[in-house]
mmCIF file of N, CA, C and O in Angstrom:
data_model
loop_
_atom_site.group_PDB
_atom_site.id
_atom_site.type_symbol
_atom_site.label_atom_id
_atom_site.label_comp_id
_atom_site.label_asym_id
_atom_site.label_seq_id
_atom_site.Cartn_x
_atom_site.Cartn_y
_atom_site.Cartn_z
ATOM 1 N N MET A 1 3.906 -0.279 2.248
ATOM 2 C CA MET A 1 2.629 -0.604 2.128
ATOM 3 C C MET A 1 2.948 -1.903 1.490
ATOM 4 O O MET A 1 4.244 -2.409 0.670
ATOM 5 N N LYS A 2 2.460 -3.137 1.953
ATOM 6 C CA LYS A 2 2.452 -4.116 1.828
ATOM 7 C C LYS A 2 1.586 -5.171 1.254
ATOM 8 O O LYS A 2 0.504 -4.793 1.578
ATOM 9 N N HIS A 3 1.858 -6.049 0.735
ATOM 10 C CA HIS A 3 0.541 -6.601 0.169
ATOM 11 C C HIS A 3 0.903 -8.387 0.140
ATOM 12 O O HIS A 3 1.735 -8.681 0.168
ATOM 13 N N LYS A 4 -0.456 -9.034 0.323
ATOM 14 C CA LYS A 4 -0.444 -10.401 0.572
ATOM 15 C C LYS A 4 -1.670 -11.099 -0.059
ATOM 16 O O LYS A 4 -2.444 -10.715 -0.025
ATOM 17 N N THR A 5 -1.154 -12.151 -0.916
ATOM 18 C CA THR A 5 -2.168 -12.800 -1.589
ATOM 19 C C THR A 5 -2.580 -14.489 -1.281
ATOM 20 O O THR A 5 -1.298 -14.552 -0.851
ATOM 21 N N ILE A 6 -3.638 -14.199 -0.841
ATOM 22 C CA ILE A 6 -3.802 -15.525 -0.232
ATOM 23 C C ILE A 6 -5.358 -16.138 -1.054
ATOM 24 O O ILE A 6 -5.909 -15.507 -1.527
ATOM 25 N N THR A 7 -5.286 -17.330 -0.799
ATOM 26 C CA THR A 7 -6.489 -18.459 -1.023
ATOM 27 C C THR A 7 -7.413 -18.679 0.102
ATOM 28 O O THR A 7 -6.841 -19.078 1.042
ATOM 29 N N VAL A 8 -8.646 -17.766 0.497
ATOM 30 C CA VAL A 8 -9.714 -18.349 1.503
ATOM 31 C C VAL A 8 -10.092 -19.565 1.994
ATOM 32 O O VAL A 8 -10.454 -20.292 0.826
ATOM 33 N N SER A 9 -9.723 -20.312 3.277
ATOM 34 C CA SER A 9 -10.037 -21.290 3.713
ATOM 35 C C SER A 9 -11.607 -21.723 4.087
ATOM 36 O O SER A 9 -12.007 -22.426 3.658
ATOM 37 N N SER A 10 -12.274 -20.166 4.390
ATOM 38 C CA SER A 10 -13.593 -20.512 4.412
ATOM 39 C C SER A 10 -14.110 -19.114 4.314
ATOM 40 O O SER A 10 -13.720 -18.065 4.548
ATOM 41 N N SER A 11 -15.242 -19.494 3.934
ATOM 42 C CA SER A 11 -16.239 -18.170 3.248
ATOM 43 C C SER A 11 -16.562 -17.094 4.139
ATOM 44 O O SER A 11 -16.416 -17.676 5.519
ATOM 45 N N LEU A 12 -16.701 -15.950 4.437
ATOM 46 C CA LEU A 12 -16.641 -15.102 5.129
ATOM 47 C C LEU A 12 -18.153 -14.508 5.382
ATOM 48 O O LEU A 12 -18.916 -13.714 4.594
ATOM 49 N N GLU A 13 -18.986 -15.167 6.150
ATOM 50 C CA GLU A 13 -20.349 -14.980 6.190
ATOM 51 C C GLU A 13 -20.402 -13.441 7.526
ATOM 52 O O GLU A 13 -19.313 -12.835 7.955
ATOM 53 N N ALA A 14 -21.887 -13.341 8.089
ATOM 54 C CA ALA A 14 -22.094 -12.370 8.283
ATOM 55 C C ALA A 14 -21.297 -12.280 10.097
ATOM 56 O O ALA A 14 -20.650 -10.952 10.407
ATOM 57 N N ARG A 15 -21.353 -13.079 10.265
ATOM 58 C CA ARG A 15 -20.723 -13.257 11.998
ATOM 59 C C ARG A 15 -19.034 -13.397 11.752
ATOM 60 O O ARG A 15 -18.452 -12.284 12.613
ATOM 61 N N THR A 16 -18.390 -13.974 10.927
ATOM 62 C CA THR A 16 -16.952 -14.039 10.619
ATOM 63 C C THR A 16 -16.626 -12.798 10.123
ATOM 64 O O THR A 16 -15.709 -12.104 10.409
ATOM 65 N N ALA A 17 -17.345 -12.352 9.187
ATOM 66 C CA ALA A 17 -16.947 -10.505 8.998
ATOM 67 C C ALA A 17 -16.897 -9.543 10.065
ATOM 68 O O ALA A 17 -16.163 -8.659 10.224
ATOM 69 N N ALA A 18 -18.027 -9.799 11.081
ATOM 70 C CA ALA A 18 -17.591 -8.987 12.236
ATOM 71 C C ALA A 18 -16.501 -9.503 12.898
ATOM 72 O O ALA A 18 -15.906 -8.305 13.400
ATOM 73 N N LEU A 19 -16.004 -10.420 13.211
ATOM 74 C CA LEU A 19 -15.106 -10.562 14.010
ATOM 75 C C LEU A 19 -13.775 -9.877 12.816
ATOM 76 O O LEU A 19 -12.966 -10.140 13.756
ATOM 77 N N PHE A 20 -13.390 -10.312 11.911
ATOM 78 C CA PHE A 20 -12.700 -9.898 11.140
ATOM 79 C C PHE A 20 -12.207 -8.499 11.097
ATOM 80 O O PHE A 20 -11.698 -7.903 11.322
ATOM 81 N N VAL A 21 -13.456 -7.733 11.135
ATOM 82 C CA VAL A 21 -13.582 -6.318 11.211
ATOM 83 C C VAL A 21 -12.769 -5.776 12.535
ATOM 84 O O VAL A 21 -12.269 -4.922 12.426
ATOM 85 N N GLN A 22 -13.200 -6.832 13.430
ATOM 86 C CA GLN A 22 -13.016 -6.621 14.989
ATOM 87 C C GLN A 22 -11.212 -6.285 14.613
ATOM 88 O O GLN A 22 -10.579 -5.836 15.437
ATOM 89 N N THR A 23 -10.917 -7.294 14.254
ATOM 90 C CA THR A 23 -9.339 -7.990 14.040
ATOM 91 C C THR A 23 -8.743 -6.804 13.463
ATOM 92 O O THR A 23 -7.542 -6.126 13.714
ATOM 93 N N ALA A 24 -9.072 -6.414 12.099
ATOM 94 C CA ALA A 24 -8.107 -5.158 11.284
ATOM 95 C C ALA A 24 -8.293 -4.020 12.137
ATOM 96 O O ALA A 24 -7.355 -3.115 11.684
ATOM 97 N N CYS A 25 -9.742 -3.560 12.922
ATOM 98 C CA CYS A 25 -9.601 -2.537 13.936
ATOM 99 C C CYS A 25 -8.864 -1.916 14.676
ATOM 100 O O CYS A 25 -8.562 -1.226 15.551
ATOM 101 N N LYS A 26 -8.108 -3.226 15.307
ATOM 102 C CA LYS A 26 -7.008 -3.164 16.197
ATOM 103 C C LYS A 26 -5.711 -2.473 15.911
ATOM 104 O O LYS A 26 -5.046 -2.225 16.568
ATOM 105 N N PHE A 27 -5.772 -2.563 14.412
ATOM 106 C CA PHE A 27 -4.467 -1.710 13.511
ATOM 107 C C PHE A 27 -4.612 -0.176 12.817
ATOM 108 O O PHE A 27 -5.636 -0.055 12.798
ATOM 109 N N GLN A 28 -3.630 0.482 13.086
ATOM 110 C CA GLN A 28 -3.484 1.772 13.148
ATOM 111 C C GLN A 28 -3.654 2.253 11.255
ATOM 112 O O GLN A 28 -4.082 2.758 10.672
ATOM 113 N N SER A 29 -2.986 0.824 10.685
ATOM 114 C CA SER A 29 -2.401 0.772 9.223
ATOM 115 C C SER A 29 -4.017 1.513 8.480
ATOM 116 O O SER A 29 -4.963 0.455 9.226
ATOM 117 N N THR A 30 -3.724 1.337 7.013
ATOM 118 C CA THR A 30 -5.027 1.338 6.451
ATOM 119 C C THR A 30 -5.388 -0.153 5.856
ATOM 120 O O THR A 30 -3.864 -0.314 5.385
ATOM 121 N N ILE A 31 -6.031 -0.756 5.784
ATOM 122 C CA ILE A 31 -6.156 -1.682 5.262
ATOM 123 C C ILE A 31 -7.259 -2.518 4.351
ATOM 124 O O ILE A 31 -7.976 -2.074 4.529
ATOM 125 N N LYS A 32 -6.977 -3.001 3.327
ATOM 126 C CA LYS A 32 -8.076 -3.024 2.219
ATOM 127 C C LYS A 32 -8.277 -4.275 1.942
ATOM 128 O O LYS A 32 -6.585 -5.360 1.597
ATOM 129 N N ILE A 33 -8.987 -4.838 1.245
ATOM 130 C CA ILE A 33 -9.031 -6.480 0.770
ATOM 131 C C ILE A 33 -9.733 -6.557 -0.700
ATOM 132 O O ILE A 33 -10.570 -5.308 -0.738
ATOM 133 N N GLN A 34 -9.068 -6.995 -1.418
ATOM 134 C CA GLN A 34 -9.401 -6.911 -2.778
ATOM 135 C C GLN A 34 -9.813 -8.489 -3.374
ATOM 136 O O GLN A 34 -9.051 -9.241 -3.138
ATOM 137 N N MET A 35 -10.840 -8.611 -4.176
ATOM 138 C CA MET A 35 -11.111 -9.775 -4.733
ATOM 139 C C MET A 35 -11.710 -9.475 -5.788
ATOM 140 O O MET A 35 -12.745 -8.929 -6.584
ATOM 141 N N ASP A 36 -11.613 -10.262 -7.379
ATOM 142 C CA ASP A 36 -11.425 -9.736 -8.476
ATOM 143 C C ASP A 36 -11.584 -8.235 -8.738
ATOM 144 O O ASP A 36 -10.611 -7.564 -8.448
ATOM 145 N N ASP A 37 -12.538 -7.591 -9.361
ATOM 146 C CA ASP A 37 -12.083 -6.413 -9.480
ATOM 147 C C ASP A 37 -13.008 -5.226 -8.437
ATOM 148 O O ASP A 37 -13.052 -4.264 -8.438
ATOM 149 N N LYS A 38 -13.191 -5.942 -7.062
ATOM 150 C CA LYS A 38 -14.085 -5.467 -5.677
ATOM 151 C C LYS A 38 -13.066 -5.346 -4.776
ATOM 152 O O LYS A 38 -11.836 -5.383 -4.355
ATOM 153 N N GLU A 39 -12.810 -3.918 -4.365
ATOM 154 C CA GLU A 39 -12.141 -3.561 -2.575
ATOM 155 C C GLU A 39 -12.857 -3.285 -1.731
ATOM 156 O O GLU A 39 -13.580 -2.319 -2.050
ATOM 157 N N ALA A 40 -12.798 -3.125 -0.954
ATOM 158 C CA ALA A 40 -13.584 -3.024 0.487
ATOM 159 C C ALA A 40 -12.021 -2.591 1.590
ATOM 160 O O ALA A 40 -11.080 -3.075 1.752
ATOM 161 N N ASN A 41 -12.434 -1.519 2.208
ATOM 162 C CA ASN A 41 -12.024 -1.230 3.483
ATOM 163 C C ASN A 41 -12.197 -2.246 4.817
ATOM 164 O O ASN A 41 -13.481 -2.667 4.657
ATOM 165 N N ALA A 42 -11.047 -2.948 4.639
ATOM 166 C CA ALA A 42 -11.274 -4.232 6.134
ATOM 167 C C ALA A 42 -11.784 -3.679 7.329
ATOM 168 O O ALA A 42 -12.061 -4.598 8.178
ATOM 169 N N LYS A 43 -11.768 -2.658 7.620
ATOM 170 C CA LYS A 43 -12.440 -1.880 8.809
ATOM 171 C C LYS A 43 -13.552 -1.564 8.740
ATOM 172 O O LYS A 43 -14.360 -1.204 10.033
ATOM 173 N N SER A 44 -14.554 -1.733 7.360
ATOM 174 C CA SER A 44 -15.975 -2.046 7.602
ATOM 175 C C SER A 44 -17.062 -3.009 7.174
ATOM 176 O O SER A 44 -16.419 -4.087 6.370
ATOM 177 N N ILE A 45 -17.846 -3.174 8.227
ATOM 178 C CA ILE A 45 -18.677 -4.061 8.167
ATOM 179 C C ILE A 45 -19.148 -4.269 6.516
ATOM 180 O O ILE A 45 -19.300 -5.575 6.450
ATOM 181 N N MET A 46 -19.808 -3.280 6.552
ATOM 182 C CA MET A 46 -20.731 -3.441 5.283
ATOM 183 C C MET A 46 -20.273 -3.424 3.905
ATOM 184 O O MET A 46 -19.918 -4.290 3.014
ATOM 185 N N GLY A 47 -18.501 -3.247 3.756
ATOM 186 C CA GLY A 47 -17.680 -3.579 2.689
ATOM 187 C C GLY A 47 -17.310 -4.932 2.729
ATOM 188 O O GLY A 47 -17.226 -4.746 1.684
ATOM 189 N N MET A 48 -16.922 -5.514 4.161
ATOM 190 C CA MET A 48 -16.252 -6.769 3.514
ATOM 191 C C MET A 48 -17.734 -7.380 3.490
ATOM 192 O O MET A 48 -17.322 -8.646 2.675
ATOM 193 N N ILE A 49 -18.932 -7.205 3.927
ATOM 194 C CA ILE A 49 -19.640 -8.167 3.449
ATOM 195 C C ILE A 49 -20.652 -8.126 1.797
ATOM 196 O O ILE A 49 -20.827 -8.989 1.233
ATOM 197 N N SER A 50 -20.009 -7.170 1.825
ATOM 198 C CA SER A 50 -20.493 -6.654 0.116
ATOM 199 C C SER A 50 -19.957 -7.304 -0.908
ATOM 200 O O SER A 50 -19.688 -7.474 -1.956
ATOM 201 N N LEU A 51 -18.348 -7.280 -0.365
ATOM 202 C CA LEU A 51 -16.965 -8.324 -1.000
ATOM 203 C C LEU A 51 -17.695 -9.150 -1.560
ATOM 204 O O LEU A 51 -17.110 -9.800 -2.638
ATOM 205 N N GLY A 52 -18.286 -10.541 -0.548
ATOM 206 C CA GLY A 52 -18.508 -11.128 -0.768
ATOM 207 C C GLY A 52 -17.683 -12.298 -0.862
ATOM 208 O O GLY A 52 -17.533 -13.726 -1.908
ATOM 209 N N VAL A 53 -16.554 -12.365 -0.188
ATOM 210 C CA VAL A 53 -15.197 -13.467 0.090
ATOM 211 C C VAL A 53 -15.953 -14.938 0.483
ATOM 212 O O VAL A 53 -16.648 -15.178 0.982
ATOM 213 N N LEU A 54 -15.574 -16.110 -0.833
ATOM 214 C CA LEU A 54 -15.852 -17.122 -0.550
ATOM 215 C C LEU A 54 -14.964 -17.984 -0.396
ATOM 216 O O LEU A 54 -13.595 -17.755 -1.083
ATOM 217 N N GLU A 55 -15.271 -19.189 -0.174
ATOM 218 C CA GLU A 55 -13.902 -19.993 0.316
ATOM 219 C C GLU A 55 -13.248 -20.411 -1.468
ATOM 220 O O GLU A 55 -14.244 -20.876 -2.314
ATOM 221 N N GLY A 56 -12.191 -20.937 -1.470
ATOM 222 C CA GLY A 56 -11.222 -21.081 -2.396
ATOM 223 C C GLY A 56 -11.334 -20.066 -3.215
ATOM 224 O O GLY A 56 -10.537 -20.080 -4.344
ATOM 225 N N ARG A 57 -11.514 -18.888 -3.357
ATOM 226 C CA ARG A 57 -11.013 -17.429 -3.941
ATOM 227 C C ARG A 57 -9.724 -16.837 -3.354
ATOM 228 O O ARG A 57 -9.404 -17.197 -2.336
ATOM 229 N N THR A 58 -9.513 -15.872 -4.200
ATOM 230 C CA THR A 58 -7.549 -15.658 -4.056
ATOM 231 C C THR A 58 -8.030 -14.257 -3.530
ATOM 232 O O THR A 58 -8.985 -13.499 -4.362
ATOM 233 N N ILE A 59 -7.861 -13.660 -2.664
ATOM 234 C CA ILE A 59 -8.079 -12.193 -2.236
ATOM 235 C C ILE A 59 -6.322 -11.760 -1.974
ATOM 236 O O ILE A 59 -5.423 -12.565 -1.866
ATOM 237 N N THR A 60 -6.612 -9.895 -2.406
ATOM 238 C CA THR A 60 -5.120 -9.672 -2.310
ATOM 239 C C THR A 60 -5.490 -8.811 -0.813
ATOM 240 O O THR A 60 -6.144 -7.795 -0.721
ATOM 241 N N ILE A 61 -4.784 -8.460 0.412
ATOM 242 C CA ILE A 61 -4.560 -7.834 1.659
ATOM 243 C C ILE A 61 -3.887 -6.775 1.642
ATOM 244 O O ILE A 61 -2.506 -6.969 0.770
ATOM 245 N N THR A 62 -3.698 -5.444 1.413
ATOM 246 C CA THR A 62 -2.869 -4.220 1.313
ATOM 247 C C THR A 62 -3.222 -3.974 2.792
ATOM 248 O O THR A 62 -4.389 -3.520 3.353
ATOM 249 N N ALA A 63 -1.992 -3.303 3.375
ATOM 250 C CA ALA A 63 -1.723 -2.561 4.591
ATOM 251 C C ALA A 63 -0.761 -1.664 4.019
ATOM 252 O O ALA A 63 0.519 -1.685 3.895
ATOM 253 N N ASP A 64 -0.907 -0.316 4.756
ATOM 254 C CA ASP A 64 -0.341 0.791 4.594
ATOM 255 C C ASP A 64 -0.066 1.323 5.836
ATOM 256 O O ASP A 64 -1.176 1.837 6.515
ATOM 257 N N GLY A 65 0.834 1.402 6.820
ATOM 258 C CA GLY A 65 1.118 2.484 7.775
ATOM 259 C C GLY A 65 2.206 1.501 8.580
ATOM 260 O O GLY A 65 3.022 0.752 8.297
ATOM 261 N N ALA A 66 2.318 1.946 10.176
ATOM 262 C CA ALA A 66 3.106 1.590 10.712
ATOM 263 C C ALA A 66 3.145 0.691 11.282
ATOM 264 O O ALA A 66 4.076 -0.406 11.659
ATOM 265 N N ASP A 67 2.200 -0.244 11.861
ATOM 266 C CA ASP A 67 1.858 -1.691 12.032
ATOM 267 C C ASP A 67 1.769 -2.619 10.346
ATOM 268 O O ASP A 67 0.922 -3.412 10.846
ATOM 269 N N GLU A 68 1.741 -2.260 9.697
ATOM 270 C CA GLU A 68 1.754 -2.749 8.506
ATOM 271 C C GLU A 68 1.834 -4.288 7.998
ATOM 272 O O GLU A 68 0.932 -5.176 7.820
ATOM 273 N N ASP A 69 3.199 -4.523 8.653
ATOM 274 C CA ASP A 69 3.280 -6.127 8.675
ATOM 275 C C ASP A 69 2.004 -6.965 9.645
ATOM 276 O O ASP A 69 1.764 -7.897 8.853
ATOM 277 N N LYS A 70 2.476 -6.527 11.086
ATOM 278 C CA LYS A 70 1.408 -7.235 11.824
ATOM 279 C C LYS A 70 0.107 -7.373 11.118
ATOM 280 O O LYS A 70 -0.817 -8.321 11.461
ATOM 281 N N ALA A 71 -0.421 -6.411 10.325
ATOM 282 C CA ALA A 71 -1.518 -6.314 10.095
ATOM 283 C C ALA A 71 -1.824 -7.105 9.062
ATOM 284 O O ALA A 71 -3.011 -7.737 9.119
ATOM 285 N N ILE A 72 -0.923 -7.322 8.158
ATOM 286 C CA ILE A 72 -1.137 -8.083 7.326
ATOM 287 C C ILE A 72 -0.825 -9.607 7.633
ATOM 288 O O ILE A 72 -1.843 -10.340 7.216
ATOM 289 N N THR A 73 -0.100 -10.001 8.889
ATOM 290 C CA THR A 73 -0.008 -11.540 9.358
ATOM 291 C C THR A 73 -1.657 -12.186 9.793
ATOM 292 O O THR A 73 -1.943 -12.694 9.894
ATOM 293 N N GLU A 74 -1.976 -11.015 11.011
ATOM 294 C CA GLU A 74 -2.956 -11.323 11.583
ATOM 295 C C GLU A 74 -4.292 -11.435 10.658
ATOM 296 O O GLU A 74 -5.015 -12.218 10.649
ATOM 297 N N THR A 75 -4.656 -10.352 9.329
ATOM 298 C CA THR A 75 -5.789 -10.443 8.730
ATOM 299 C C THR A 75 -5.559 -11.716 7.852
ATOM 300 O O THR A 75 -6.646 -12.494 7.555
ATOM 301 N N GLY A 76 -4.926 -11.854 7.445
ATOM 302 C CA GLY A 76 -3.969 -13.236 6.060
ATOM 303 C C GLY A 76 -4.442 -14.120 6.852
ATOM 304 O O GLY A 76 -5.537 -15.444 6.535
ATOM 305 N N ASN A 77 -3.918 -14.617 8.377
ATOM 306 C CA ASN A 77 -4.264 -15.567 9.039
ATOM 307 C C ASN A 77 -5.581 -16.011 9.335
ATOM 308 O O ASN A 77 -6.388 -16.886 9.465
ATOM 309 N N PHE A 78 -6.458 -14.305 9.643
ATOM 310 C CA PHE A 78 -7.805 -15.089 9.421
ATOM 311 C C PHE A 78 -8.577 -15.786 8.726
ATOM 312 O O PHE A 78 -9.304 -16.364 8.764
ATOM 313 N N PHE A 79 -7.997 -15.302 7.515
ATOM 314 C CA PHE A 79 -8.784 -15.892 5.960
ATOM 315 C C PHE A 79 -8.306 -17.689 5.939
ATOM 316 O O PHE A 79 -8.825 -18.341 5.365
ATOM 317 N N ILE A 80 -7.102 -17.935 6.528
ATOM 318 C CA ILE A 80 -6.384 -19.068 6.122
ATOM 319 C C ILE A 80 -6.884 -20.219 7.487
ATOM 320 O O ILE A 80 -7.439 -21.071 7.048
ATOM 321 N N THR A 81 -7.274 -19.954 8.469
ATOM 322 C CA THR A 81 -7.784 -20.592 9.420
ATOM 323 C C THR A 81 -9.318 -20.566 9.633
ATOM 324 O O THR A 81 -9.863 -21.281 10.445
ATOM 325 N N GLY A 82 -9.686 -19.243 9.226
ATOM 326 C CA GLY A 82 -11.435 -19.354 9.360
ATOM 327 C C GLY A 82 -11.532 -18.780 10.702
ATOM 328 O O GLY A 82 -12.745 -19.253 11.037
#
């Protein structure tokens, strides 16, 4: 299991949430996003929208599985580059 904490460079609106979920779904690993006391499955569009990720907030990405290193890197980059 791998963790990465980052500061979000741009808010996750519905369209970008859908693109993020597509990115997360490429991986076999289980991927979770945590912000404050909320946690969501990164492969769930409703989960990601309900999380309400905003620019400047800190999130923690957790991946567990065979491709967890690549999953952490690519999903993390999505939040850094927007």
